[in-house]
mmCIF file of C-alpha atoms and ligand atoms in Angstrom:
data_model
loop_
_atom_site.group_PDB
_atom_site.id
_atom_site.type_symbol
_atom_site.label_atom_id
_atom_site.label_comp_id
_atom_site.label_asym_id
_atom_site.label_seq_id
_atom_site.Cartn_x
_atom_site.Cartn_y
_atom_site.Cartn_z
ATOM 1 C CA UNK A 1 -32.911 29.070 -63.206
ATOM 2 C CA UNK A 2 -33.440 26.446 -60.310
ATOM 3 C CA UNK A 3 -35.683 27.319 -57.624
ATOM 4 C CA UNK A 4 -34.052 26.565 -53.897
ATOM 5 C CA UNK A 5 -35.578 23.418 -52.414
ATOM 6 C CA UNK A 6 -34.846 22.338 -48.991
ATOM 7 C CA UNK A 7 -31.764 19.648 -49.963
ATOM 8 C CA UNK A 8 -30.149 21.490 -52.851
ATOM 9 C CA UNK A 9 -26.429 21.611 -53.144
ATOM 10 C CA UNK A 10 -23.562 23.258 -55.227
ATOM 11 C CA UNK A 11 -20.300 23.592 -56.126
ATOM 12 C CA UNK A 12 -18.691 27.353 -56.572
ATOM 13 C CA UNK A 13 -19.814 27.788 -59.798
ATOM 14 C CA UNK A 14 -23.621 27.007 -59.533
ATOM 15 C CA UNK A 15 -26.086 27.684 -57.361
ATOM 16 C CA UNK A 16 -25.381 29.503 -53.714
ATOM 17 C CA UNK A 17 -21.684 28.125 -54.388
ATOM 18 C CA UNK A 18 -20.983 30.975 -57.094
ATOM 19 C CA UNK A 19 -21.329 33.326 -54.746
ATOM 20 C CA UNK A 20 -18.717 32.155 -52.622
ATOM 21 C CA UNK A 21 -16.785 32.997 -55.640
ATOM 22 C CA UNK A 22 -18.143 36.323 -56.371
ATOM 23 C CA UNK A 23 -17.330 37.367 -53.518
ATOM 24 C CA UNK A 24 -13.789 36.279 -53.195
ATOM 25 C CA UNK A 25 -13.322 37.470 -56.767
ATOM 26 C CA UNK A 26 -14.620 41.123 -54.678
ATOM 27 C CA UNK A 27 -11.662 40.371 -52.334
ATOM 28 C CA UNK A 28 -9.081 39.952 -54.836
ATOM 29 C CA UNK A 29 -9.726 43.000 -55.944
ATOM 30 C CA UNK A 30 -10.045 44.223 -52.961
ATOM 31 C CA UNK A 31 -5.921 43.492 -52.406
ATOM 32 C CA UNK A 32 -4.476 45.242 -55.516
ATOM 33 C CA UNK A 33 -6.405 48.040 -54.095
ATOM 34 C CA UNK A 34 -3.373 50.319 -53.585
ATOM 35 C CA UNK A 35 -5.274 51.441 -50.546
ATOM 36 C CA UNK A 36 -4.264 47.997 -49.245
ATOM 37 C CA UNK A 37 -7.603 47.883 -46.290
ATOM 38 C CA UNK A 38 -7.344 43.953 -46.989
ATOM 39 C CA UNK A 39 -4.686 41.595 -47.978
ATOM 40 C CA UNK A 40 -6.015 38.259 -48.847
ATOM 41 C CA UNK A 41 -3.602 36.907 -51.280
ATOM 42 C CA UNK A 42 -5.510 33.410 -51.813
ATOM 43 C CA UNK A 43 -8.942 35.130 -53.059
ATOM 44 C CA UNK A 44 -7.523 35.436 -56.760
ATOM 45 C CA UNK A 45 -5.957 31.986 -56.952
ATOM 46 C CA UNK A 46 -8.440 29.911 -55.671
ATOM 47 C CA UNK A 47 -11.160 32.316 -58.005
ATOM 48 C CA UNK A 48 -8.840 30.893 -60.710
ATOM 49 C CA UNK A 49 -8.991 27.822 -60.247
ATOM 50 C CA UNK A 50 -12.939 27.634 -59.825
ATOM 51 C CA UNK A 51 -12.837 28.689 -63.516
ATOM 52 C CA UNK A 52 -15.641 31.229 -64.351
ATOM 53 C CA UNK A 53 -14.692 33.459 -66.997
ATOM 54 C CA UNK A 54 -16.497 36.698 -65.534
ATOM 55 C CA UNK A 55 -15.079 36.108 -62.175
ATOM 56 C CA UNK A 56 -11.266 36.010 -63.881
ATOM 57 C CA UNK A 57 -11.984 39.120 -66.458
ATOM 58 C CA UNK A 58 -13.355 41.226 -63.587
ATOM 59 C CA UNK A 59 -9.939 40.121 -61.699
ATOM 60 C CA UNK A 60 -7.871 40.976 -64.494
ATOM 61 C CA UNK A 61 -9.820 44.218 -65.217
ATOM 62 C CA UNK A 62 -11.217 42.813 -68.566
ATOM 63 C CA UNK A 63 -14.825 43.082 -68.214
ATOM 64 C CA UNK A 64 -16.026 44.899 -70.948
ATOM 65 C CA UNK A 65 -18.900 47.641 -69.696
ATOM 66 C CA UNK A 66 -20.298 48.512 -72.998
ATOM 67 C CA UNK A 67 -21.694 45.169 -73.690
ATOM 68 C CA UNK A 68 -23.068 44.462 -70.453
ATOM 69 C CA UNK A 69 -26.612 46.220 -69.390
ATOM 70 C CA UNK A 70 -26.320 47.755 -65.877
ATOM 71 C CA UNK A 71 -22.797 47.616 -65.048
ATOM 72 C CA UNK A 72 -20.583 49.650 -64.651
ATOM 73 C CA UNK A 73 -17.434 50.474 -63.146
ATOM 74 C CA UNK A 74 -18.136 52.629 -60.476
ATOM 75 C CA UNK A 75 -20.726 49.741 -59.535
ATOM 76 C CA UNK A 76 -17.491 47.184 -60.137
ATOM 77 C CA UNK A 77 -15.677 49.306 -57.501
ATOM 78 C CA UNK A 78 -18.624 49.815 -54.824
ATOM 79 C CA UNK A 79 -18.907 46.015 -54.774
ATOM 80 C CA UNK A 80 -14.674 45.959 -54.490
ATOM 81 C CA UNK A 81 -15.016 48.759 -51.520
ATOM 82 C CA UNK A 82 -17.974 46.456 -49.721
ATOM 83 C CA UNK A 83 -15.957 43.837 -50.039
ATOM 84 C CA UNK A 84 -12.857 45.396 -48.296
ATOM 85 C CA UNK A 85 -14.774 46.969 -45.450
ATOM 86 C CA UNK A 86 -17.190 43.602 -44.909
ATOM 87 C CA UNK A 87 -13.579 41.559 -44.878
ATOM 88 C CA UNK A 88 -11.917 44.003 -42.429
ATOM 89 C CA UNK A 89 -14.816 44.060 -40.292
ATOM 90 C CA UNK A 90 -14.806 40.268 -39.849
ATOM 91 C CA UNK A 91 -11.139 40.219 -39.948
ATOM 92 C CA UNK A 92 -10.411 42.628 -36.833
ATOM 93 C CA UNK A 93 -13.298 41.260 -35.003
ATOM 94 C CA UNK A 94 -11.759 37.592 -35.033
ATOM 95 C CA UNK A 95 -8.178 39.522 -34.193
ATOM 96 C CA UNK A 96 -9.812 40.929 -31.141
ATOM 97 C CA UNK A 97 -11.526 37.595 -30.332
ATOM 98 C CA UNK A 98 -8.035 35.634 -30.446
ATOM 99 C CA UNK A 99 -6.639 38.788 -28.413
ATOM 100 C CA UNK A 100 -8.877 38.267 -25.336
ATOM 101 C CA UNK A 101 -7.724 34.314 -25.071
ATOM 102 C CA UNK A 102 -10.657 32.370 -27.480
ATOM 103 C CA UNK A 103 -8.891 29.807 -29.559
ATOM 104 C CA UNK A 104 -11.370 28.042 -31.128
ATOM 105 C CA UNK A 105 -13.091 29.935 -33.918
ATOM 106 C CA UNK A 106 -16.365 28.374 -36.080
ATOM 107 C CA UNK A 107 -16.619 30.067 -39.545
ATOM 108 C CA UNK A 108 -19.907 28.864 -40.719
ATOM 109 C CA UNK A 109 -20.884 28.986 -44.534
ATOM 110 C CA UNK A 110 -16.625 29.372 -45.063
ATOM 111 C CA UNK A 111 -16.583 29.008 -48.721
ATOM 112 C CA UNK A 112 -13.497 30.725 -50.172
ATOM 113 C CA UNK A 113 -12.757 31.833 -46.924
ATOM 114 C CA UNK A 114 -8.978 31.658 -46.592
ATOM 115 C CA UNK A 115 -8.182 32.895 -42.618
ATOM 116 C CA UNK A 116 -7.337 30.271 -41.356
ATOM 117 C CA UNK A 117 -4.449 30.264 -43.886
ATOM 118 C CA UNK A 118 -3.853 34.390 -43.848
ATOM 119 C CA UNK A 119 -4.654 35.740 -39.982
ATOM 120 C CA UNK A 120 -1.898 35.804 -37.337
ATOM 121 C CA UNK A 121 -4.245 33.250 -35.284
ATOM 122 C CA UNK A 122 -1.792 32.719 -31.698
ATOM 123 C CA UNK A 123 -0.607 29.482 -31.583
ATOM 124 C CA UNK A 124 -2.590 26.488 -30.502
ATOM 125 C CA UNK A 125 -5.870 27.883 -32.246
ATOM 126 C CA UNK A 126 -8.200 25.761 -34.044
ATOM 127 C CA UNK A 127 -10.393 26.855 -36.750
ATOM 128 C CA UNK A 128 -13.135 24.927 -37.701
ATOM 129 C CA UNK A 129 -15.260 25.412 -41.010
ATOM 130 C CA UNK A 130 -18.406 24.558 -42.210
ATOM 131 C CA UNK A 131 -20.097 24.447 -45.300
ATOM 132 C CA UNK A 132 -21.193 22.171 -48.351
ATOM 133 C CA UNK A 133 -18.818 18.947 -49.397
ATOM 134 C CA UNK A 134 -18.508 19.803 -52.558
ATOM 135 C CA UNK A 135 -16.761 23.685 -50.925
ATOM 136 C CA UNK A 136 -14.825 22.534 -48.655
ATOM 137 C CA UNK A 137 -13.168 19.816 -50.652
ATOM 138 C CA UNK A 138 -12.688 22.423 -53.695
ATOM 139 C CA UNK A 139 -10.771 24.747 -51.357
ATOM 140 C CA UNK A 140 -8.738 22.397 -49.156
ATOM 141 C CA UNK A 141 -7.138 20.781 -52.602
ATOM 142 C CA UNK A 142 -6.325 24.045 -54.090
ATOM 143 C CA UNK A 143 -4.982 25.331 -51.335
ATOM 144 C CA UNK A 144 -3.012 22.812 -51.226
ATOM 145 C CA UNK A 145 -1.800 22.184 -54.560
ATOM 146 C CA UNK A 146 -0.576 25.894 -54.704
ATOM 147 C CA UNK A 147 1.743 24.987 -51.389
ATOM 148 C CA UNK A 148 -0.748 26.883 -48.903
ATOM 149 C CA UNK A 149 -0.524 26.049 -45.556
ATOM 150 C CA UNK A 150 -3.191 26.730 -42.315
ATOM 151 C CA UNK A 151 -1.092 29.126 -39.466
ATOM 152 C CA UNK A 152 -4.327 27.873 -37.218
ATOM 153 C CA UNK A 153 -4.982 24.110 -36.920
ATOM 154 C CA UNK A 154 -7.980 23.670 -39.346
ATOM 155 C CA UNK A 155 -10.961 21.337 -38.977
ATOM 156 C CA UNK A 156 -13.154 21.238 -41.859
ATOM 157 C CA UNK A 157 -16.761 20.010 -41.068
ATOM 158 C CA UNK A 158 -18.408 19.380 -44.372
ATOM 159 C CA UNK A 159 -22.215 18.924 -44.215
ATOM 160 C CA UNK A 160 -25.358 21.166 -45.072
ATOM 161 C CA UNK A 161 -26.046 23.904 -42.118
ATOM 162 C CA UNK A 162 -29.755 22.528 -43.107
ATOM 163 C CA UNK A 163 -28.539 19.203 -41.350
ATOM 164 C CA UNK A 164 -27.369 18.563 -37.569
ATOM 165 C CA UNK A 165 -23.816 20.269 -38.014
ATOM 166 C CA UNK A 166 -23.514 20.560 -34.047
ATOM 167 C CA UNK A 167 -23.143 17.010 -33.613
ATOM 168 C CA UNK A 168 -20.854 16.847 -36.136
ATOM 169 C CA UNK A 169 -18.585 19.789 -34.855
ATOM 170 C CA UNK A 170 -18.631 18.187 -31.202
ATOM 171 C CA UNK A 171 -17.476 15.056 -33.587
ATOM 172 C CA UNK A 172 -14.846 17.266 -35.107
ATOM 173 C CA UNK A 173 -13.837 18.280 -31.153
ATOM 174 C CA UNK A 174 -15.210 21.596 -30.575
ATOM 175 C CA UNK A 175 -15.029 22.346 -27.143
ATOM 176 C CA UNK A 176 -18.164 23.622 -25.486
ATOM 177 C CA UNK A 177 -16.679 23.823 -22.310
ATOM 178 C CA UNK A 178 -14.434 26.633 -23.678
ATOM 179 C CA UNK A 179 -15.164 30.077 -25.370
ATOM 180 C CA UNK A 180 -15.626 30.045 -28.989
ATOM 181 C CA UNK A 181 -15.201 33.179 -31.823
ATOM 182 C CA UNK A 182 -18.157 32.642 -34.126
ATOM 183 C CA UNK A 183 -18.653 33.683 -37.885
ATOM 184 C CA UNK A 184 -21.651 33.837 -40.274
ATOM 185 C CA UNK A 185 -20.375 36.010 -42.909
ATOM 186 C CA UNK A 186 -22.617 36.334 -46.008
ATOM 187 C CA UNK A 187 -24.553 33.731 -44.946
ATOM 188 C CA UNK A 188 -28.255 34.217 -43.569
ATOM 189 C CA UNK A 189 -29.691 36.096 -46.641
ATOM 190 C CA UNK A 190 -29.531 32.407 -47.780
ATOM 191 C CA UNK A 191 -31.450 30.823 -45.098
ATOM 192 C CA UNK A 192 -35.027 30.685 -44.377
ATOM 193 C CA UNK A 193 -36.206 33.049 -41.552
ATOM 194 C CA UNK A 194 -36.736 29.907 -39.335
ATOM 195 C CA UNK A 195 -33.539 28.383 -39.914
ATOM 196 C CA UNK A 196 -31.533 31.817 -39.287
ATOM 197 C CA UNK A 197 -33.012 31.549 -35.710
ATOM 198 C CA UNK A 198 -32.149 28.242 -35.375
ATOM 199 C CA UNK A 199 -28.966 28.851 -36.507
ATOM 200 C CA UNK A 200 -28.217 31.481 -33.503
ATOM 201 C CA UNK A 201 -30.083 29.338 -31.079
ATOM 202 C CA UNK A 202 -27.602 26.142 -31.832
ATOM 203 C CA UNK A 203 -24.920 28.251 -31.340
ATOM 204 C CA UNK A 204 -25.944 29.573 -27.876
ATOM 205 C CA UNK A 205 -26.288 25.889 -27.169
ATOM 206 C CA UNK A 206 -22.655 25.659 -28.351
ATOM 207 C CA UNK A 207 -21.174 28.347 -26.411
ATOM 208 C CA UNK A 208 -19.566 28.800 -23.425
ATOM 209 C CA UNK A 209 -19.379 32.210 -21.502
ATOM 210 C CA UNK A 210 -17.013 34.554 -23.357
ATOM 211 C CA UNK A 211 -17.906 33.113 -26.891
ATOM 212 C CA UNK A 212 -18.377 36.177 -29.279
ATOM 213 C CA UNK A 213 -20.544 35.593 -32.886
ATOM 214 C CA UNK A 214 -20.187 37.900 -35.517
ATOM 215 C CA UNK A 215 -22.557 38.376 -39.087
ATOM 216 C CA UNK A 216 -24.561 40.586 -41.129
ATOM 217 C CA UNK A 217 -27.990 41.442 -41.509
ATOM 218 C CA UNK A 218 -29.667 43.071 -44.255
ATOM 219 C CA UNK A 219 -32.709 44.545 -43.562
ATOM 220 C CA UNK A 220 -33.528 44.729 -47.575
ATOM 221 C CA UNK A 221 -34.051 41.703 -47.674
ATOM 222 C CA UNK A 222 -37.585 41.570 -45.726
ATOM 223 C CA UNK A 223 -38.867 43.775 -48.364
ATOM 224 C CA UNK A 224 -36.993 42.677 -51.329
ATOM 225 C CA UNK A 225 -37.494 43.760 -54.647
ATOM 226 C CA UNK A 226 -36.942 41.102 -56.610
ATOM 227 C CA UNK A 227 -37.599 42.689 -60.122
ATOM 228 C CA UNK A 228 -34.748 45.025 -59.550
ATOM 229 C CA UNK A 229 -32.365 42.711 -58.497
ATOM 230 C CA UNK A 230 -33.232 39.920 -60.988
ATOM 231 C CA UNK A 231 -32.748 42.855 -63.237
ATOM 232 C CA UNK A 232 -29.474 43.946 -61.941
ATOM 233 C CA UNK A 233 -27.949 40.247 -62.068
ATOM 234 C CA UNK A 234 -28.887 39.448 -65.441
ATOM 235 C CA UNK A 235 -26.074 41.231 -66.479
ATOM 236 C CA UNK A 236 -23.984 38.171 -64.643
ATOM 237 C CA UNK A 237 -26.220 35.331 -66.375
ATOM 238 C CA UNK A 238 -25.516 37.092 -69.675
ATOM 239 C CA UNK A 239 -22.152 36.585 -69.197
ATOM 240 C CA UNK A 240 -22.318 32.728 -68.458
ATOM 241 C CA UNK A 241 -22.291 33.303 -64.575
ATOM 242 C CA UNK A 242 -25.450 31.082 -62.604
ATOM 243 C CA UNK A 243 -26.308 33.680 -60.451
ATOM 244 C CA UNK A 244 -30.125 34.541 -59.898
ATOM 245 C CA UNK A 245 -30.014 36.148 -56.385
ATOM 246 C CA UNK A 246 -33.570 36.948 -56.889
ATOM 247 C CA UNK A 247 -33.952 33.023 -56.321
ATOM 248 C CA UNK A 248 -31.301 32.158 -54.103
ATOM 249 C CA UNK A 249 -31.992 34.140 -51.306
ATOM 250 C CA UNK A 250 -35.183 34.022 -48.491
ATOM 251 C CA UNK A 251 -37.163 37.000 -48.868
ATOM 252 C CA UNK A 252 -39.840 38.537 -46.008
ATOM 253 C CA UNK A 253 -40.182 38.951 -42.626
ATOM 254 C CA UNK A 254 -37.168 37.761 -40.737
ATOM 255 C CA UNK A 255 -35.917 38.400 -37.131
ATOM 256 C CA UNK A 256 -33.891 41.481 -36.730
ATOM 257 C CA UNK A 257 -30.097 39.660 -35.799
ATOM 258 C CA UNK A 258 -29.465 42.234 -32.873
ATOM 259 C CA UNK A 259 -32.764 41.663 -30.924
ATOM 260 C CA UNK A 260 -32.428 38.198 -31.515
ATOM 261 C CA UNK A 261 -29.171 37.715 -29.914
ATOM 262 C CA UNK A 262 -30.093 40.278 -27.543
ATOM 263 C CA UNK A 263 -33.144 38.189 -26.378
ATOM 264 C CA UNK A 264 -30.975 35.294 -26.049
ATOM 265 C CA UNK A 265 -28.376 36.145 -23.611
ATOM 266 C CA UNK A 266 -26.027 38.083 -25.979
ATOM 267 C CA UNK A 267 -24.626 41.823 -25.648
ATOM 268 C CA UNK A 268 -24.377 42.138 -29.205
ATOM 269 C CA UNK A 269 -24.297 45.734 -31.653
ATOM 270 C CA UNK A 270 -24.616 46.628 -34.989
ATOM 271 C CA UNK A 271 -22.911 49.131 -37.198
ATOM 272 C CA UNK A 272 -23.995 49.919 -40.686
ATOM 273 C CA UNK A 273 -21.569 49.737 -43.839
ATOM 274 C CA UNK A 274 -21.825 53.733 -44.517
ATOM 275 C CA UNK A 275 -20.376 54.012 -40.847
ATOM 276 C CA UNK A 276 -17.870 51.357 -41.714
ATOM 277 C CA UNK A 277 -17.187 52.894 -44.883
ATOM 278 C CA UNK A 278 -16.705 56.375 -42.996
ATOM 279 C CA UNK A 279 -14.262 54.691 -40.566
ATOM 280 C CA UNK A 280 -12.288 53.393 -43.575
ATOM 281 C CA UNK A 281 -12.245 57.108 -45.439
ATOM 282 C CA UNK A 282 -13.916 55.805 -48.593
ATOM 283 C CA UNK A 283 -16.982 57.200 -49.938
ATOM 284 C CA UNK A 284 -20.034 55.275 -49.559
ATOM 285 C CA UNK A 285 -21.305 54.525 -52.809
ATOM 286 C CA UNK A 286 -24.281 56.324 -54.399
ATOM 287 C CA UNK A 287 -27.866 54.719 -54.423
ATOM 288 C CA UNK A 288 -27.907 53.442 -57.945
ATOM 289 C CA UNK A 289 -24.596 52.151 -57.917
ATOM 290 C CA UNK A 290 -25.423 50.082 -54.490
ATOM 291 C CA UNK A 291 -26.274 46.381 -53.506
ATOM 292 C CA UNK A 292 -29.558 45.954 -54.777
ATOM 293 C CA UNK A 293 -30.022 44.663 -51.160
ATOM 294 C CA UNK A 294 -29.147 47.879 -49.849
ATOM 295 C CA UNK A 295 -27.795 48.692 -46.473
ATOM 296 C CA UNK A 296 -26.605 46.286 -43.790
ATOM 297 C CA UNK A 297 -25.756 45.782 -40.644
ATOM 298 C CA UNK A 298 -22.323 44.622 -39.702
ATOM 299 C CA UNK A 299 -23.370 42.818 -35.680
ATOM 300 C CA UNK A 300 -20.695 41.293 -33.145
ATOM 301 C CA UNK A 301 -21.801 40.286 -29.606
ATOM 302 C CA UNK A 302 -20.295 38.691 -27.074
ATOM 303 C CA UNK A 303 -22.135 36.205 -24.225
ATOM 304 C CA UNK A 304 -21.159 36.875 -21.027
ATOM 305 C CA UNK A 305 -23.262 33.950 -19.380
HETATM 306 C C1 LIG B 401 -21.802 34.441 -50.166
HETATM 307 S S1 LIG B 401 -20.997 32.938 -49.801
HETATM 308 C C2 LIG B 401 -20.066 33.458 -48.384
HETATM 309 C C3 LIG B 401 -18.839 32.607 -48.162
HETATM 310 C C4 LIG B 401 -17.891 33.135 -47.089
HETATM 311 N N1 LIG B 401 -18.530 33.211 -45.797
HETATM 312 C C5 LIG B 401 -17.374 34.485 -47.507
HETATM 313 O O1 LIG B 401 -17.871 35.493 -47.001
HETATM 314 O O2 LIG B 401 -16.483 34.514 -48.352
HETATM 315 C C6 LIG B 401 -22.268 31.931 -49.137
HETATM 316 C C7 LIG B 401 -21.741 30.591 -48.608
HETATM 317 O O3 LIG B 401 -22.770 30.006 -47.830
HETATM 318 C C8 LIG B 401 -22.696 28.622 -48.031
HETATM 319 N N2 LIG B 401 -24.007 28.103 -47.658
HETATM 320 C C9 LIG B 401 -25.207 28.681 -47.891
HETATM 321 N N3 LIG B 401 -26.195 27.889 -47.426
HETATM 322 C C10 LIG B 401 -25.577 26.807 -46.894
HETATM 323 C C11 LIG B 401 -26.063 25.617 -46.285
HETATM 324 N N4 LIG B 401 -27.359 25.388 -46.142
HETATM 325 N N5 LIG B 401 -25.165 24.701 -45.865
HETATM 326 C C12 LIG B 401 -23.831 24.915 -46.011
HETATM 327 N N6 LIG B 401 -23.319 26.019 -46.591
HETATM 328 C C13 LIG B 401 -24.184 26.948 -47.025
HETATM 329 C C14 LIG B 401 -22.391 28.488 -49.515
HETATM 330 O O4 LIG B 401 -21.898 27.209 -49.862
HETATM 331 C C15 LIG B 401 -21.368 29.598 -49.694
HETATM 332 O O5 LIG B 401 -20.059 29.120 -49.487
#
């Protein structure tokens, strides 16, 4: 398994890329969930098309528990119920954004993200995502070929959040003059602790009064064992999927995400996935059958200037 290094890149099979996918493949599932919480009907065809046989069994309900260590399917469906609450989190809170007049919307780290094709964005907004060449060009063309259209205007920015993507989403025309509805969803586990803060403090420089940022935080991951979860995902590199999380993410001391948009001008808040699981009626799922990351914290905040 390659170690990160400060340049690396991916497509959605290798790398940080594959779990773009493994997490749309969770959203997939997520929609033939007869309790219908999400409805993203381009998670299983673009999952398809990126081609990873796991990714399409666990889709089609093929994965075979006996011959892989440490899964299961109650685990299968925690990870499906995670995904559904973590998408309808992010989903209402860009709703809400669009429903107090922002119409320009940043989702950073997009990957497989498909709202700008699936939300009922008002008319005249512009959705601009960010993330790796390699992802956004993968997307946009299957999208595409399956007849897919954006309801928002889309602006894809593709370049490395490692390099100077503000200047190239003023290039793109974000408006700083204007409000904007952030999003950094899955995204800062991957970052080092010094480029998550600079990450929130180039997007105060981006935004005008009434911008609102959304993302997680997952406390775990300051004290992260990585034995267990290097031992919980080698049940995915068994099966042919490149997926280390023990060496993709940034382990250690990190900013708390609430104080640190709290100490820089934003009224943000935090709610944890058992309380979002609660306000969705499902169960939270036991311990063992859990994120090896553990709880997190679902934040939105809004700058008020
Ligand atoms: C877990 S996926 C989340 C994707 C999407 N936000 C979602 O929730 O479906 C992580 C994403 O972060 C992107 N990413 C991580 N580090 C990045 C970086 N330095 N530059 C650009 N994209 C990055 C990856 O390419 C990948 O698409």
């Amino acid at each position: 398994m390659v170690a990160r290094s400060h340049d690396d890149d991916w497509d959605l099979a290798s790398s940080v890329g594959a779990t773009a996918t493994m997490v749309a493949a969770g959203r997939a599932m997520a929609t033939k969930d007869p309790r219908g919480l999400i409805s993203d009907p381009f998670a299983e065809p673009l999952v398809r098309a990126v081609g990873v046989d796991f990714f399409i069994k666990m889709m089609d309900g093929e994965i075979d528990f006996d011959g892989i260590e440490n899964a299961t399917p109650a685990r299968l469906q925690a990870m499906t119920d995670g995904m559904a609450v973590r998408t309808k989190y992010f989903d209402d809170y860009l709703t809400d954004a669009t429903g107090t007049g922002v119409r320009q919307v940043v989702i950073l780290a997009s990957g497989l993200d498909s709202r700008a094709y699936r939300l009922p964005w008002p008319a005249g907004t512009v959705v601009y995502e960010i993330d790796q060449p390699q992802v956004i060009e993968f997307k946009t063309s299957t999208l595409a070929g399956i007849g897919a259209e954006p309801i928002a205007a889309r602006r894809t920015i593709p370049i490395d959040l490692r390099a100077d993507w503000p200047t190239a989403l003023r290039g793109a025309g974000l408006d700083t003059a204007a409000p904007t509805a952030w999003l950094a969803e899955g995204l800062l586990i991957y970052l080092p602790a010094e480029a998550q803060d600079r990450l929130f403090d180039n997007i105060t420089a981006l935004s005008a009064p009434g911008s609102t940022i959304a993302t997680e935080f997952v406390p775990g991951i300051i004290d992260f064992d990585a034995d267990r979860v290097r031992e919980m995902s080698s049940s995915f590199r068994d099966h042919g999927v490149d997926i280390d999380m023990a060496s993709l993410v940034y382990a250690g001391e990190r900013n708390h995400v609430v104080d640190y948009l709290r100490n820089t001008g934003w009224h943000a808040e935090g709610v944890t996935r058992t309380e979002l699981f609660e306000r969705n009626g499902i169960d939270p799922p036991a311990p063992e059958r859990d994120d090896p990351l553990g709880e997190i914290i679902f934040i939105s905040g809004r700058l008020t200037g």
